[in-house]
Amino acid sequence: MDLIKPQGLRLFLLLVFVATFVALSSPTDSAEPLAISESQARDSVQWLATIAMREVPRKYQGDKDWGETKQVWAGVRTRLDGFKIKTHRRYRELEHGRWIQYEIQLPPVNSPTAAKTVVHAVTRSEEDRWKIASTTETPLTFTARIQRWNYGVKWYSVTVSGRLTVSLRLGSSIGFAADYLEVPPALVIDPKVETAELSLVRFEVDRVSHIGGDAAEAWGEVMQEVIVERFVNKQNVRIVSKLNKAIGKNRDDLRFSWSGFFSQVLAAP
């Protein structure tokens, strides 16, 4: 999964670096913490929120009880064993129950309706890090196929489509440090997700095939329960570890080197 475009991230790091470079003191230890402003820390969380929402699958397919069967008695099989008659009960599997198959899709990354982030609070911690509370909302679309089977007979099949909005509430921290092992010093950004919770904010059914009125509303309620159970709750199980793993994969883009930047500029046509 392509989590973020390196060009956009490097531009962002350049802006942060220019804003903080004037605060650098004489070299001491490598990766020395930097003091930055609240506004700079607030801007930095936008990248973290982008990674967070892009870690959610762009397309999610799932089902609930799709293909479920029920075992029913199908008579008795008899056979002659010498002078004895032996019997064996026969069973068969028949399609049975309510089957649901669905697909949830996020909008394109650069779409005007893509994720929006709001930063609620930025506070400095004792460890020279910034604690940041933020919420990111993104719209999604869904399509579902619902069938009802009764002992091998299909009673009906309907298609439900609609829209929903999910909210990702993040509690994160970000640290900034100057790495004096390079001249000029490199800027190192160290984000970490501490808490994360995905929740359903809005849910709307646009269409239910061949059904209207109260029946359509009832199917909308069924799909809302399924999406919360199978999509939202499932994402919440390991979301913090998944987000921090995604950050770890982008560590190279969290280090901005002046020497590397100037090398690229000089090499450009």
Coordinates of C-alpha atoms in Angstrom, one line a residue:
M1 CA 0.0 0.0 0.0
D2 CA 1.3 3.4 -1.0
L3 CA 1.0 5.4 2.2
I4 CA 2.4 8.7 1.1
K5 CA 4.2 10.3 -1.8
P6 CA 7.8 11.0 -0.9
Q7 CA 7.9 14.3 -2.9
G8 CA 5.1 15.8 -0.8
L9 CA 6.7 14.6 2.5
R10 CA 10.1 16.0 1.6
L11 CA 8.6 19.4 0.8
F12 CA 6.9 19.4 4.2
L13 CA 10.1 18.4 6.0
L14 CA 11.9 21.2 4.2
L15 CA 9.4 23.8 5.4
V16 CA 9.7 22.5 9.0
F17 CA 13.5 22.4 8.7
V18 CA 13.8 25.9 7.5
A19 CA 11.5 27.1 10.4
T20 CA 13.6 25.3 13.0
F21 CA 17.1 25.6 11.6
V22 CA 17.6 29.0 13.1
A23 CA 17.1 27.5 16.6
L24 CA 20.1 25.1 16.2
S25 CA 22.9 25.6 18.7
S26 CA 26.5 24.5 18.5
P27 CA 27.0 20.7 18.1
T28 CA 26.8 18.6 21.3
D29 CA 25.3 15.1 21.1
S30 CA 23.8 13.5 18.0
A31 CA 20.0 13.6 17.7
E32 CA 19.7 16.4 20.2
P33 CA 16.0 17.5 20.8
L34 CA 14.9 20.7 19.2
A35 CA 12.5 23.3 20.6
I36 CA 9.9 24.2 18.1
S37 CA 6.7 26.3 18.2
E38 CA 3.2 25.0 18.8
S39 CA 2.1 25.9 15.3
Q40 CA 5.0 23.8 13.8
A41 CA 4.0 20.8 15.9
R42 CA 0.3 21.3 14.9
D43 CA 1.3 21.4 11.2
S44 CA 3.3 18.2 11.6
V45 CA 0.3 16.1 12.7
Q46 CA -1.2 16.5 9.2
W47 CA 1.3 14.0 7.8
L48 CA 0.7 11.6 10.7
A49 CA -3.1 11.8 10.2
T50 CA -2.6 11.2 6.5
I51 CA -0.7 8.0 7.2
A52 CA -3.3 7.0 9.7
M53 CA -6.2 7.2 7.3
R54 CA -4.3 5.6 4.4
E55 CA -3.5 2.7 6.6
V56 CA -7.2 1.9 6.5
P57 CA -7.7 -0.3 3.4
R58 CA -8.8 1.6 0.3
K59 CA -11.1 -1.2 -0.5
Y60 CA -12.5 -3.7 2.1
Q61 CA -14.5 -6.8 1.1
G62 CA -16.2 -9.0 3.6
D63 CA -19.2 -11.1 4.4
K64 CA -21.4 -12.3 7.2
D65 CA -22.7 -15.9 7.0
W66 CA -22.3 -16.0 3.2
G67 CA -22.6 -19.6 2.0
E68 CA -24.1 -20.9 5.3
T69 CA -25.8 -24.2 5.2
K70 CA -27.9 -26.4 7.4
Q71 CA -27.7 -30.2 7.7
V72 CA -31.0 -31.9 7.1
W73 CA -32.1 -35.6 7.2
A74 CA -32.2 -37.1 3.7
G75 CA -33.6 -40.6 4.5
V76 CA -32.0 -43.9 5.3
R77 CA -29.7 -46.0 3.1
T78 CA -30.0 -49.7 3.5
R79 CA -27.7 -52.5 2.4
L80 CA -27.6 -56.3 2.7
D81 CA -24.7 -57.7 4.7
G82 CA -25.1 -61.4 4.4
F83 CA -28.4 -62.2 6.0
K84 CA -28.5 -58.9 7.9
I85 CA -29.9 -55.6 6.7
K86 CA -27.9 -52.6 7.7
T87 CA -29.1 -49.1 7.7
H88 CA -27.3 -45.8 7.6
R89 CA -28.9 -42.4 8.1
R90 CA -28.3 -39.9 5.2
Y91 CA -27.9 -36.2 5.5
R92 CA -27.3 -33.4 3.1
E93 CA -26.3 -29.7 3.4
L94 CA -28.8 -27.1 2.1
E95 CA -28.3 -23.4 1.7
H96 CA -30.0 -21.7 4.7
G97 CA -30.0 -18.4 6.5
R98 CA -29.3 -14.8 5.7
W99 CA -26.3 -14.2 3.6
I100 CA -24.5 -10.8 3.4
Q101 CA -21.6 -9.9 1.1
Y102 CA -20.3 -6.3 1.0
E103 CA -17.6 -4.0 -0.3
I104 CA -16.5 -0.7 1.3
Q105 CA -14.5 1.8 -0.7
L106 CA -12.6 5.0 0.2
P107 CA -12.5 8.0 -2.2
P108 CA -9.3 8.6 -4.3
V109 CA -6.4 10.0 -2.3
N110 CA -6.4 13.4 -4.1
S111 CA -10.2 13.7 -4.2
P112 CA -11.8 16.9 -2.9
T113 CA -13.8 14.6 -0.6
A114 CA -10.8 12.9 0.9
A115 CA -10.0 12.8 4.6
K116 CA -10.1 16.1 6.6
T117 CA -8.1 16.5 9.8
V118 CA -8.9 18.8 12.8
V119 CA -6.2 19.3 15.6
H120 CA -8.0 19.7 18.9
A121 CA -5.0 20.3 21.3
V122 CA -1.2 20.6 21.2
T123 CA 0.7 20.4 24.5
R124 CA 4.4 20.1 25.3
S125 CA 5.5 17.1 27.4
E126 CA 8.3 16.9 29.8
E127 CA 10.3 14.7 27.4
D128 CA 10.6 17.5 24.8
R129 CA 7.8 16.0 22.7
W130 CA 4.5 17.4 21.7
K131 CA 1.3 15.6 22.7
I132 CA -1.3 16.1 19.9
A133 CA -5.1 15.2 19.9
S134 CA -6.7 15.2 16.5
T135 CA -9.7 13.8 14.6
T136 CA -9.7 12.8 10.9
E137 CA -12.9 12.1 9.1
T138 CA -13.3 10.4 5.7
P139 CA -16.3 9.5 3.6
L140 CA -16.8 6.0 2.2
T141 CA -19.2 4.2 -0.1
F142 CA -20.6 0.7 0.3
T143 CA -22.4 -1.9 -1.7
A144 CA -23.9 -5.0 -0.3
R145 CA -25.7 -8.1 -1.6
I146 CA -28.2 -9.8 0.8
Q147 CA -29.9 -13.1 0.2
R148 CA -32.3 -15.1 2.2
W149 CA -32.3 -18.9 1.9
N150 CA -34.6 -21.4 3.5
Y151 CA -33.6 -25.0 3.2
G152 CA -32.2 -24.7 -0.3
V153 CA -34.8 -22.3 -1.6
K154 CA -33.8 -18.7 -2.2
W155 CA -36.6 -16.4 -1.0
Y156 CA -35.1 -13.1 -2.2
S157 CA -31.9 -11.3 -3.2
V158 CA -31.5 -7.5 -2.7
T159 CA -28.7 -5.1 -3.3
V160 CA -28.1 -2.2 -0.9
S161 CA -25.8 0.8 -1.6
G162 CA -25.1 3.9 0.3
R163 CA -22.6 6.2 2.0
L164 CA -20.9 6.5 5.4
T165 CA -18.4 8.6 7.2
V166 CA -15.9 7.2 9.7
S167 CA -13.9 9.2 12.2
L168 CA -10.4 8.3 13.4
R169 CA -9.5 9.9 16.7
L170 CA -5.8 10.0 17.4
G171 CA -3.7 10.6 20.5
S172 CA -0.1 11.0 19.2
S173 CA 3.2 12.5 20.2
I174 CA 5.9 14.0 17.9
G175 CA 9.5 14.7 18.7
F176 CA 12.0 16.8 16.7
A177 CA 15.8 16.4 16.9
A178 CA 18.9 17.7 15.1
D179 CA 21.4 15.0 14.1
Y180 CA 24.9 16.6 14.4
L181 CA 26.6 13.7 12.8
E182 CA 26.0 15.5 9.5
V183 CA 27.1 19.0 8.5
P184 CA 24.8 20.9 8.3
P185 CA 22.8 19.0 10.9
A186 CA 19.9 16.7 9.7
L187 CA 16.4 17.1 11.0
V188 CA 14.9 13.9 12.5
I189 CA 11.1 13.7 13.2
D190 CA 9.9 11.0 15.5
P191 CA 6.1 10.5 15.6
K192 CA 4.3 7.9 17.6
V193 CA 0.7 6.9 17.8
E194 CA -0.4 6.3 21.4
T195 CA -4.1 5.9 21.1
A196 CA -6.5 5.5 18.1
E197 CA -10.2 4.8 17.7
L198 CA -12.2 4.4 14.6
S199 CA -15.9 5.1 14.8
L200 CA -18.9 5.4 12.6
V201 CA -20.2 9.0 12.4
R202 CA -22.8 9.0 9.6
F203 CA -24.6 6.3 7.7
E204 CA -27.0 6.8 4.7
V205 CA -28.7 4.3 2.4
D206 CA -29.0 5.6 -1.2
R207 CA -30.7 2.6 -2.8
V208 CA -32.2 -0.8 -2.1
S209 CA -33.0 -2.8 -5.2
H210 CA -36.7 -3.7 -5.7
I211 CA -37.6 -2.5 -2.2
G212 CA -38.8 0.8 -0.8
G213 CA -40.4 2.3 2.3
D214 CA -40.0 0.7 5.7
A215 CA -38.4 -2.5 4.3
A216 CA -35.6 -0.4 2.7
E217 CA -35.0 1.4 6.0
A218 CA -34.8 -2.0 7.8
W219 CA -32.1 -3.2 5.4
G220 CA -30.2 -0.1 6.0
E221 CA -30.2 -0.8 9.8
V222 CA -29.0 -4.3 9.1
M223 CA -26.1 -3.1 7.0
Q224 CA -25.2 -0.5 9.6
E225 CA -24.9 -3.2 12.3
V226 CA -22.8 -5.4 10.0
I227 CA -20.4 -2.6 9.0
V228 CA -19.8 -1.6 12.6
E229 CA -19.3 -5.2 13.6
R230 CA -17.2 -6.4 10.7
F231 CA -15.3 -3.3 9.6
V232 CA -15.1 -0.6 12.3
N233 CA -14.6 -2.9 15.3
K234 CA -12.2 -5.2 13.4
Q235 CA -10.0 -2.2 12.4
N236 CA -9.9 -1.1 16.1
V237 CA -8.4 -4.4 17.3
R238 CA -4.8 -3.6 16.2
I239 CA -5.0 -0.1 14.8
V240 CA -2.3 1.4 17.1
S241 CA 0.3 -1.2 16.2
K242 CA -0.6 -1.1 12.5
L243 CA -0.2 2.7 12.4
N244 CA 3.1 2.7 14.2
K245 CA 4.3 -0.1 11.9
A246 CA 3.3 2.2 8.9
I247 CA 5.3 5.0 10.4
G248 CA 8.3 2.7 10.8
K249 CA 8.2 1.9 7.1
N250 CA 8.5 5.6 6.4
R251 CA 11.5 6.4 8.7
D252 CA 13.7 7.4 5.8
D253 CA 11.2 10.1 4.9
L254 CA 11.2 11.3 8.5
R255 CA 14.8 12.4 8.2
F256 CA 15.7 15.5 6.2
S257 CA 19.3 16.0 5.2
W258 CA 20.5 19.3 4.0
S259 CA 23.5 17.7 2.2
G260 CA 21.2 15.3 0.5
F261 CA 18.8 18.1 -0.5
F262 CA 21.5 20.2 -2.0
S263 CA 22.9 17.2 -3.9
Q264 CA 19.5 16.7 -5.5
V265 CA 19.2 20.4 -6.4
L266 CA 22.7 20.5 -8.0
A267 CA 22.0 17.3 -9.9
A268 CA 18.7 18.5 -11.3
P269 CA 18.7 19.7 -14.9

